[in-house]
Short mmCIF file of C-alpha atoms and ligand atoms in Angstrom, two decimals:
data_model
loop_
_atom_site.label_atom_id
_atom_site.label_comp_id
_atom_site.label_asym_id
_atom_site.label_seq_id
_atom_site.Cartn_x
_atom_site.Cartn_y
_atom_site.Cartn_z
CA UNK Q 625 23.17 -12.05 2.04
CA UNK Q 626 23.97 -14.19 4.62
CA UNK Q 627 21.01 -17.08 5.79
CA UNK Q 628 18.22 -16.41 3.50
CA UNK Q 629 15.15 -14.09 4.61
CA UNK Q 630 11.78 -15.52 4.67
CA UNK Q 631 9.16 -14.54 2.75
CA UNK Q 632 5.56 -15.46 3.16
CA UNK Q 633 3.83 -15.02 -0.26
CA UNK Q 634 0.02 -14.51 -0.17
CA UNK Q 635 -1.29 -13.84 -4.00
CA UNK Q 636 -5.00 -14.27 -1.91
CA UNK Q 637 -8.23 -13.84 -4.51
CA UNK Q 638 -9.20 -12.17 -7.90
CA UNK Q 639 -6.36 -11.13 -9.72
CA UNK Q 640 -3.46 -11.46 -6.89
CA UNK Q 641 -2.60 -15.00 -8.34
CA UNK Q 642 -2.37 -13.79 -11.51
CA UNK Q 643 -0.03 -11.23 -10.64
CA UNK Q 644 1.94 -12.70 -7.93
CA UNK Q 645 2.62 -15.28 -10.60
CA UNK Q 646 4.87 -12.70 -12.52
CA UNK Q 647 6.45 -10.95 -9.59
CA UNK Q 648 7.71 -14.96 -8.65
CA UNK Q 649 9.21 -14.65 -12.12
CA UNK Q 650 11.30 -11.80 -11.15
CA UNK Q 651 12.42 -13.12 -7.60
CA UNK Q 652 13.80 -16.49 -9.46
CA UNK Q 653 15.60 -13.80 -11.82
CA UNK Q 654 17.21 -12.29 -8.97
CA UNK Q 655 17.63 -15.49 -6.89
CA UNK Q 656 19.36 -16.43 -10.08
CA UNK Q 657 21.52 -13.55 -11.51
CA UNK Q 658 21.60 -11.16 -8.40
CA UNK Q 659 22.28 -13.65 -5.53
CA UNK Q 660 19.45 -12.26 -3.84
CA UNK Q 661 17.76 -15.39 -2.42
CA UNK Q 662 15.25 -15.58 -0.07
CA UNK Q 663 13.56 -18.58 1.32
CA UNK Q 664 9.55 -18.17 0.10
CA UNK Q 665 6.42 -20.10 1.46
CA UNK Q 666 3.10 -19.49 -0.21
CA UNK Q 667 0.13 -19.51 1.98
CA UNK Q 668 -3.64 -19.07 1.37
CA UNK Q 669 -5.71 -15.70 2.33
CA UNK Q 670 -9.22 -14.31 2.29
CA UNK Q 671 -11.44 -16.27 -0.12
CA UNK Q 672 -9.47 -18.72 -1.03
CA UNK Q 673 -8.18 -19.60 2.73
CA UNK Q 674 -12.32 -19.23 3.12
CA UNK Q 675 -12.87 -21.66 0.75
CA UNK Q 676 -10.45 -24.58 1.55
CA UNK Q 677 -10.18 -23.71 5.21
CA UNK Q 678 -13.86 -21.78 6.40
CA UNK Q 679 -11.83 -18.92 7.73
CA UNK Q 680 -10.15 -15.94 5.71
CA UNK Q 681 -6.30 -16.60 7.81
CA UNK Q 682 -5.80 -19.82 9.28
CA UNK Q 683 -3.74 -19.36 12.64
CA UNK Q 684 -1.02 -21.06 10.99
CA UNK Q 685 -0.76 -18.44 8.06
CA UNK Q 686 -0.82 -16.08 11.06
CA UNK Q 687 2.27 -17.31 12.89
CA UNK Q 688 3.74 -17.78 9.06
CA UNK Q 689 3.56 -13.98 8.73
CA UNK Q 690 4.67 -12.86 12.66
CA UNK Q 691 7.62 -15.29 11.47
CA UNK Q 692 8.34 -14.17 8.20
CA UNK Q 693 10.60 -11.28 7.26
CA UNK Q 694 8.32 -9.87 5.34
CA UNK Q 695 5.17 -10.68 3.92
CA UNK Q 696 3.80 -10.46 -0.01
CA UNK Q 697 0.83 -9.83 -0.39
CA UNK Q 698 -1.92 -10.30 -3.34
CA UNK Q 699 -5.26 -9.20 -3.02
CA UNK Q 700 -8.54 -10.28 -1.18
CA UNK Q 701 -12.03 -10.35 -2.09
CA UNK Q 702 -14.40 -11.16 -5.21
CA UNK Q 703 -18.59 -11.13 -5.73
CA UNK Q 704 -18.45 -14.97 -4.19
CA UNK Q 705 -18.09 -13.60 -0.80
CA UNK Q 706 -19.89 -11.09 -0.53
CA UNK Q 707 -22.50 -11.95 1.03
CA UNK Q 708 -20.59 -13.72 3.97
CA UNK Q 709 -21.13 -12.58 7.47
CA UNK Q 710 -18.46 -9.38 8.27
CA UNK Q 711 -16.47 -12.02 10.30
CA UNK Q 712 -15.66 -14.31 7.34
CA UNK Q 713 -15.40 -12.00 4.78
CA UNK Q 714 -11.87 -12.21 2.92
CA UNK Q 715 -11.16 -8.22 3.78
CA UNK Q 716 -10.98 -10.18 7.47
CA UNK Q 717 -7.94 -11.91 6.65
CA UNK Q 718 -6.24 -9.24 5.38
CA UNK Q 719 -6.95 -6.84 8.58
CA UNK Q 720 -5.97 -9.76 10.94
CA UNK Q 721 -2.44 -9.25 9.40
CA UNK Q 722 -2.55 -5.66 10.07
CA UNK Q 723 -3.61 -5.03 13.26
CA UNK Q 724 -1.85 -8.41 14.83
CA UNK Q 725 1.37 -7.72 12.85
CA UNK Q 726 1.06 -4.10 14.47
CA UNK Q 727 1.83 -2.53 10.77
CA UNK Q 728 0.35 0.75 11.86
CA UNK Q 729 2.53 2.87 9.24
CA UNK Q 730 1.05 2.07 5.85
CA UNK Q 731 3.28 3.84 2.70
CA UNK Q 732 1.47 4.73 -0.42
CA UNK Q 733 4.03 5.94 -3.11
CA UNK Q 734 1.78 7.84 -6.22
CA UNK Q 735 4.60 8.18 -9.02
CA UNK Q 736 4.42 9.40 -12.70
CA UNK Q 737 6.25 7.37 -15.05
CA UNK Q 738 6.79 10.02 -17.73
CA UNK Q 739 5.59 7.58 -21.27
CA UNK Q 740 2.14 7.18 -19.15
CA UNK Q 741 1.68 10.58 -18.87
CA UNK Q 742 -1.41 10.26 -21.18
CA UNK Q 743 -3.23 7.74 -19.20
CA UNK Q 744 -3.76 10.18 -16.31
CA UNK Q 745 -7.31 11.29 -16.63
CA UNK Q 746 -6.05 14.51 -15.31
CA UNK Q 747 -4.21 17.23 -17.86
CA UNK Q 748 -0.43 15.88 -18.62
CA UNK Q 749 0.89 19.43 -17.26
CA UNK Q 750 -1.23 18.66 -13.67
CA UNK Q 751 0.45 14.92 -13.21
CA UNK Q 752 3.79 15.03 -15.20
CA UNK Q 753 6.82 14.52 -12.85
CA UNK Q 754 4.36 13.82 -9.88
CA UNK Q 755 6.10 12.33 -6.98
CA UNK Q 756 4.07 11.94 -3.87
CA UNK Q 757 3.92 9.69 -0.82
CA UNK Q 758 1.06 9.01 1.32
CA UNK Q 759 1.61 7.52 4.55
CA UNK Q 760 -1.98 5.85 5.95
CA UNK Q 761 -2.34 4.97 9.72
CA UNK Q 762 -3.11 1.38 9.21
CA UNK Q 763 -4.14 -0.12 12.67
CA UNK Q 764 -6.37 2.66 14.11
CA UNK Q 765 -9.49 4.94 13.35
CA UNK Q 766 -12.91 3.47 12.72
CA UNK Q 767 -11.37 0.55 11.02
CA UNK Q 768 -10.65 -1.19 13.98
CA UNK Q 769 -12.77 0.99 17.05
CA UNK Q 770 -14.56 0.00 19.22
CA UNK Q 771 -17.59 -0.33 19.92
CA UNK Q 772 -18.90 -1.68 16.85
CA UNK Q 773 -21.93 -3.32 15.08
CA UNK Q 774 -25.27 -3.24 13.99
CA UNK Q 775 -28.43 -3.24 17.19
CA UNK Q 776 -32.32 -3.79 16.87
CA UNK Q 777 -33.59 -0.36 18.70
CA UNK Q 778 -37.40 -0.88 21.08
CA UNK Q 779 -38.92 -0.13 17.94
CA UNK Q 780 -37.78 -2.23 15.85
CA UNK Q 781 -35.29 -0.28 13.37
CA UNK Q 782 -31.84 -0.77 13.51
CA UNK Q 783 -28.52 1.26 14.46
CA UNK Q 784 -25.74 0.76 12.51
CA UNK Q 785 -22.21 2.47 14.48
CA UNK Q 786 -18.40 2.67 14.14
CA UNK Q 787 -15.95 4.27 16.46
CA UNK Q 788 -13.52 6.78 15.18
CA UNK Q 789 -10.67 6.83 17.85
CA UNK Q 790 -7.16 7.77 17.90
CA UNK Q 791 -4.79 8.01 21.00
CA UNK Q 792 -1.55 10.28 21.11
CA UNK Q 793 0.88 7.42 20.77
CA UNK Q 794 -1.07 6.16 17.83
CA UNK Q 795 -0.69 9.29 16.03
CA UNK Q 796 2.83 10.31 17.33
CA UNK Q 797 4.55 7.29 15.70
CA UNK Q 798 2.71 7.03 12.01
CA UNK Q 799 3.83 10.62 12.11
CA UNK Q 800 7.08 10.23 13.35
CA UNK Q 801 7.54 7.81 10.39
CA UNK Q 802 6.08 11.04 7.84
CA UNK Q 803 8.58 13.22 9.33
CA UNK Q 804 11.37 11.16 8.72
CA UNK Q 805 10.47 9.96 5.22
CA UNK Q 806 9.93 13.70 4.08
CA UNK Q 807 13.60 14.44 5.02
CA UNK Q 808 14.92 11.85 2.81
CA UNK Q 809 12.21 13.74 0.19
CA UNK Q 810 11.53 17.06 -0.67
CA UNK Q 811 11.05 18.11 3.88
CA UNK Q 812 7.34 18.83 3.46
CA UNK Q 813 4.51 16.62 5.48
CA UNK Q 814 0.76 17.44 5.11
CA UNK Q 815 -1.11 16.58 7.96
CA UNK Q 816 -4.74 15.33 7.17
CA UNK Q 817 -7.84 15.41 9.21
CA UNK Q 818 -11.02 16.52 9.51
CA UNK Q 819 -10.19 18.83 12.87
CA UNK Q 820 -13.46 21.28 12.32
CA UNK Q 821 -16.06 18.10 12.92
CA UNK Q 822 -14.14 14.92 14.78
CA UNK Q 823 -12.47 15.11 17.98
CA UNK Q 824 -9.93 13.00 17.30
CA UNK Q 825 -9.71 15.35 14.08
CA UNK Q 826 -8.77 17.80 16.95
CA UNK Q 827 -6.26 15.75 18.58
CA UNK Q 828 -4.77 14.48 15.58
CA UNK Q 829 -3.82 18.07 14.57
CA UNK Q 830 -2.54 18.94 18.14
CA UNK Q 831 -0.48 15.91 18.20
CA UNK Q 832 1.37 16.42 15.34
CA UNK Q 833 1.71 20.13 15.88
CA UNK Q 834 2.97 19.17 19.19
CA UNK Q 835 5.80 16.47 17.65
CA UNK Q 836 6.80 18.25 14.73
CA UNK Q 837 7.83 21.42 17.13
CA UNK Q 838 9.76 19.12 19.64
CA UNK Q 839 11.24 16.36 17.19
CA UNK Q 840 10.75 17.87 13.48
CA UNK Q 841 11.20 21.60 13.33
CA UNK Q 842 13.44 20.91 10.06
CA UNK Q 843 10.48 19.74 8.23
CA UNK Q 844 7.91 22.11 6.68
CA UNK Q 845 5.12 21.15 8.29
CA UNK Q 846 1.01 22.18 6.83
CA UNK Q 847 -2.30 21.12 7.76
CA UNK Q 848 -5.30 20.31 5.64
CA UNK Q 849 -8.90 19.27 6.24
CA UNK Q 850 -9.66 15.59 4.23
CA UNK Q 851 -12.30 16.92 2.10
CA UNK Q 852 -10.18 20.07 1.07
CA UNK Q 853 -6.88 17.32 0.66
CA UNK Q 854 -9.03 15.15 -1.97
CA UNK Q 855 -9.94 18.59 -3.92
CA UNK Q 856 -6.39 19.48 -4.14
CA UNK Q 857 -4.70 15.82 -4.77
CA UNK Q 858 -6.88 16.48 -8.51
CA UNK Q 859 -5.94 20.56 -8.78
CA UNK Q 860 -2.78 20.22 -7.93
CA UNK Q 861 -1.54 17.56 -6.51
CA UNK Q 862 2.41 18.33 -7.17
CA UNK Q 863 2.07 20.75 -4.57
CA UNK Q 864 2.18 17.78 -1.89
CA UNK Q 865 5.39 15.80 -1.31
CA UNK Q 866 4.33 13.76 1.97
CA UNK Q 867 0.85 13.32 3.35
CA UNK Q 868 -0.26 11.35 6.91
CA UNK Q 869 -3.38 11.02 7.49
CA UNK Q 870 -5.80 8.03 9.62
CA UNK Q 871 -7.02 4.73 8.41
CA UNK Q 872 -10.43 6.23 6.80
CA UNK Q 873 -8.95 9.64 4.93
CA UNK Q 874 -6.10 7.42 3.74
CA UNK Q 875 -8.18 4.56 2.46
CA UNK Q 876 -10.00 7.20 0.08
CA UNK Q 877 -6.90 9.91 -0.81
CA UNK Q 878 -5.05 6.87 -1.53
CA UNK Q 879 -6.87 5.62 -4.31
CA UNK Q 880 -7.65 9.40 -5.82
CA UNK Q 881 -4.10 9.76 -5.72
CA UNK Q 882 -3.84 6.41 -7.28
CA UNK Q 883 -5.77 7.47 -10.41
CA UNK Q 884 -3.49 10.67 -10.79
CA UNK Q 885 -0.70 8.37 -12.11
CA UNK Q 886 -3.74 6.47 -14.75
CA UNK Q 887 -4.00 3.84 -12.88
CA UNK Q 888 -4.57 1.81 -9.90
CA UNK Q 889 -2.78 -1.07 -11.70
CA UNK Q 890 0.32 0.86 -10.57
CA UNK Q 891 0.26 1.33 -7.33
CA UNK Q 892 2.63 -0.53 -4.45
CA UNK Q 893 2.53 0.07 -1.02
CA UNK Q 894 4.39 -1.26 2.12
CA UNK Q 895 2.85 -1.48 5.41
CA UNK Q 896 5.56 -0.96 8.18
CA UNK Q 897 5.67 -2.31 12.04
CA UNK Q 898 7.58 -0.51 14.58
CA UNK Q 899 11.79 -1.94 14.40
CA UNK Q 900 12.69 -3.96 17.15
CA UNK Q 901 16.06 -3.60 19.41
CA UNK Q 902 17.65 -5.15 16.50
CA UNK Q 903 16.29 -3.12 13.79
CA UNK Q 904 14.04 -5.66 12.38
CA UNK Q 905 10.59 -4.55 11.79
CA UNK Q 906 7.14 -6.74 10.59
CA UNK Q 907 6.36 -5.57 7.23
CA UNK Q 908 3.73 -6.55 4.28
CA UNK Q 909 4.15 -5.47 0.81
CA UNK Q 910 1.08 -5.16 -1.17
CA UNK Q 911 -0.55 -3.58 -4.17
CA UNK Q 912 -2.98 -1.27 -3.91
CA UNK Q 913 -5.88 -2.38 -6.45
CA UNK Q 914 -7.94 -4.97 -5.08
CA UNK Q 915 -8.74 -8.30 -6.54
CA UNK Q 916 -10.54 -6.44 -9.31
CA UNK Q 917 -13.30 -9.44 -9.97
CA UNK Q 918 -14.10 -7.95 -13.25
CA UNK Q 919 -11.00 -8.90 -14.68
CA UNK Q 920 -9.48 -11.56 -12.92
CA UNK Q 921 -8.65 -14.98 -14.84
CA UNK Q 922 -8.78 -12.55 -18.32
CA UNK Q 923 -4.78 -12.65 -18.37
CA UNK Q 924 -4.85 -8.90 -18.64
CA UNK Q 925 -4.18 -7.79 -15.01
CA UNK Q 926 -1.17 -5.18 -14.83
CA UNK Q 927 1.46 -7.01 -12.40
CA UNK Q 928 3.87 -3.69 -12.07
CA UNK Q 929 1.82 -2.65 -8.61
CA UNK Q 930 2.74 -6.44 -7.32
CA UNK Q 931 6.46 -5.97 -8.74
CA UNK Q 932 6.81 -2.42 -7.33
CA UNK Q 933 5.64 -3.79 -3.81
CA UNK Q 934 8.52 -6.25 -4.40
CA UNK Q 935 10.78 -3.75 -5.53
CA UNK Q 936 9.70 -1.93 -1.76
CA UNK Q 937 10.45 -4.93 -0.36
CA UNK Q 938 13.69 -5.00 -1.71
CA UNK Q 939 14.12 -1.50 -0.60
CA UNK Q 940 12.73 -1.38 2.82
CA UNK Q 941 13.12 -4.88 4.72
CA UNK Q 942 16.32 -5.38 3.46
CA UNK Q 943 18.27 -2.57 2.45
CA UNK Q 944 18.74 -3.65 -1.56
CA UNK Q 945 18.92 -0.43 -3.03
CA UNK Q 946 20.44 -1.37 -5.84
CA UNK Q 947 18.46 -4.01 -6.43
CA UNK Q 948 15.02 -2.08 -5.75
CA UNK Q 949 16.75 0.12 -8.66
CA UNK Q 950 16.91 -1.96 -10.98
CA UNK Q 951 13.43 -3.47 -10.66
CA UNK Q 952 12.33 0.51 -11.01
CA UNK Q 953 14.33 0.84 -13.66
CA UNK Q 954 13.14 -2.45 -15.61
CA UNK Q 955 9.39 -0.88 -15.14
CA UNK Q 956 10.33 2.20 -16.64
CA UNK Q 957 12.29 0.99 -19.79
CA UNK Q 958 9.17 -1.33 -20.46
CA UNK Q 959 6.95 1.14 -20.27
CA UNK Q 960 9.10 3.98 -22.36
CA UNK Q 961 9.48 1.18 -25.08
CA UNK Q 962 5.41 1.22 -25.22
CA UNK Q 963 4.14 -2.07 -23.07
CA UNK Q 964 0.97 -1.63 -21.69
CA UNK Q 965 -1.47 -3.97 -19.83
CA UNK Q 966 -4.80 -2.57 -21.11
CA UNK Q 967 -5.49 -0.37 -18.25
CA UNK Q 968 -2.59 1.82 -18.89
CA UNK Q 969 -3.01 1.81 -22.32
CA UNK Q 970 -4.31 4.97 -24.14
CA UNK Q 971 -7.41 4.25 -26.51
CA UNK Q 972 -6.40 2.04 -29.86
CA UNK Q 973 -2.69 0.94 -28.61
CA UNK Q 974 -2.38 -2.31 -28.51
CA UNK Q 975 -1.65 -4.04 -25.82
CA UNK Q 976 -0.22 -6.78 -23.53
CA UNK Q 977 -1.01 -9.84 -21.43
CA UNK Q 978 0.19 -10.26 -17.67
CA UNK Q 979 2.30 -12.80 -19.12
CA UNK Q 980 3.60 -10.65 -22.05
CA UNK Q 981 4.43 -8.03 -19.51
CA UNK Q 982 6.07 -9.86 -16.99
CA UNK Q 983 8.24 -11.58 -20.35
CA UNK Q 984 8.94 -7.65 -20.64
CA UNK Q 985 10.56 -7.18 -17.60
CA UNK Q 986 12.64 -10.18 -17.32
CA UNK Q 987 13.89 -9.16 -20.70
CA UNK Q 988 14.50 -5.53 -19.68
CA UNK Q 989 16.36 -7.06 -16.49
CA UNK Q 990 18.72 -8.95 -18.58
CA UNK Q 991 19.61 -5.85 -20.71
CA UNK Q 992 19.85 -3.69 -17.83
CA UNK Q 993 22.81 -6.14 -16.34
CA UNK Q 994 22.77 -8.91 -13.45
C1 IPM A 1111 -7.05 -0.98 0.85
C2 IPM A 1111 -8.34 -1.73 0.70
C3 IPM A 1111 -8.69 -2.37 2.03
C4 IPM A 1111 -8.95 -1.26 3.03
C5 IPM A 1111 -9.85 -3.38 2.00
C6 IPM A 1111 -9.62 -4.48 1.01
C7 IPM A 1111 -10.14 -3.95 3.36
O1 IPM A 1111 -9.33 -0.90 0.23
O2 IPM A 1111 -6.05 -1.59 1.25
O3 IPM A 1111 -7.03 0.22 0.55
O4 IPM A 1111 -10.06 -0.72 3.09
O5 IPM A 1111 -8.02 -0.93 3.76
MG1 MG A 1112 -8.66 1.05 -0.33
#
């Protein structure tokens, strides 16, 4: 690569740190044997930018990340916090990048890996060879609506209200995005909504009937309510290949979907801006487990969600393919030769650190070739 792309690394709260720690592992490895160097720049989010700076995302980490060509990303949140007014809680941080970065198209791969199989909580022959892809509107919907907040009423109770809302534009380019993902897959998008209650449920499913007939007629195209989507991701979820859907529905499918491959340990996503006249589009690359309190500082978090969102970095910001590959391909011969971080490990196998598993994967990486 020519001058070296700019990462902003955010391992955030909980378990990110931990984590992050082994996916910097791997980006020295390729740095080192791969000539794939990039320029990274750590910064602090949610608690711990809380903690040392009273605010979740400094406005420096903010103009880090609209600089940066892409943006790592740990996880926010833990028990400490919780009790923080909603403007200073660490989620905060986190949906400041979102919604100012503009990363309305949020990708949620669920994958199989064959050897884990047995840590599906669903039958092997429902999950084996699974191969989905949800795509979540990220900067929309209730999470951001308006108006918000919680009001006294004359009496003296309260009233607690969100705003669902969704404009054609909004919807038209998250599913633009599904459209043209699905033809690189298996040409089938699932559009998700709840159109028999909500309104914009309603306009959601016109929209996209509307785009897919002038722009996508190639793709197979199939509507679904939410509730009926989250039935089916655990009856038969191979029947799906790509699913859009708003912030809220995509929030919850995504972590069902999540458990279908045994764990949310081993889930990456990549949240996608618009390209500009160049090409170049804001993105931030981020697990999908949370900061999981519980565990955090034990050593025993699974990093391969953190190194898969690095292996979509690879893939989508910058066009390494091969590279991407071979991070895929270092996961899967680790796991076929019978690592497992304990949450991926059926009952009575033994089992590895974070440490132990990112040791794994530089070791597969050097057998696999530089
Ligand atoms: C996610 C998380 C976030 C969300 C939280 C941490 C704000 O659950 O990325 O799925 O609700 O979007
Ligand atoms: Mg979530």
């Amino acid at each position: 690569m020519a001058a070296n792309k700019k990462i902003l690394v955010l391992p955030g709260d909980g378990i990110g740190p931990e984590v992050m720690g082994q996916v910097r592992r791997v980006v020295d490895w390729f740095a080192k044997h791969r000539a794939v160097g990039f320029d990274l720049n750590e910064g602090l989010c949610g608690g711990a930018a809380l903690d040392k700076h009273g605010t979740p995302l400094t406005d420096e980490t903010m103009a880090d990340a609209m600089d940066a060509d892409a943006v790592l990303f740990g996880s926010v949140g833990g028990p400490k916090w919780d009790d923080l007014p909603f403007e200073k809680k660490p989620e905060r941080g986190l949906l400041r990048l979102r919604k100012e970065m503009d990363l309305f198209a949020n990708l949620r791969p669920a994958v199989v890996f064959d050897p884990l199989v047995g840590a599906s909580s669903l039958k092997p022959e429902i999950v084996q060879g699974l191969d989905l892809l949800i795509i979540r509107e990220l900067t929309g919907g209730v999470y951001f609506g308006e108006p918000r907040g919680i009001e006294t009423l004359p009496d003296g109770t309260k009233r607690g209200f969100d705003t669902q809302v969704y404009t054609t534009p909004e919807i038209e380019r998250v599913a633009d995005v599904a459209f043209d993902l699905a033809r690189k897959r298996r040409n089938k998008v699932t559009s998700v909504e709840k159109a028999n209650v909500m309104h914009s449920g309603v306009l959601w499913r016109q929209t996209v009937t509307d785009l897919h007939a002038a722009k996508h007629k190639d793709v197979e195209l199939g509507h679904m309510y939410a509730d009926n989507c989250a039935m089916q991701l655990v009856r038969w979820p191979k029947q799906f290949d790509v699913i859009v859907t708003d912030n809220l529905f995509g929030d919850m499918l995504s972590d069902c979907a999540a458990m279908l491959t045994g764990s949310l340990g081993m889930l990456p996503s990549a949240s996608l801006g618009a390209p500009d006249a160049t090409g170049r589009r804001r993105a931030l690359y981020e697990p999908v487990h949370g900061s999981a309190p519980d565990i955090a500082g034990k050593g025993i978090a699974n990093p391969l969600a953190e190194l898969m969102s690095y292996s979509m970095m690879l893939r989508y910001s910058f066009d390494l393919a091969e590279d991407a590959d071979l991070v895929d391909q270092a996961i899967s011969k680790v796991l076929a030769e019978g690592k497992r971080t304990a949450d991926i490990a059926e009952a009575g196998a033994t089992t590895v650190s974070t440490g132990q598993m990112g040791d794994a994967i530089l070791d597969a990486l050097d057998r696999l070739g530089r």
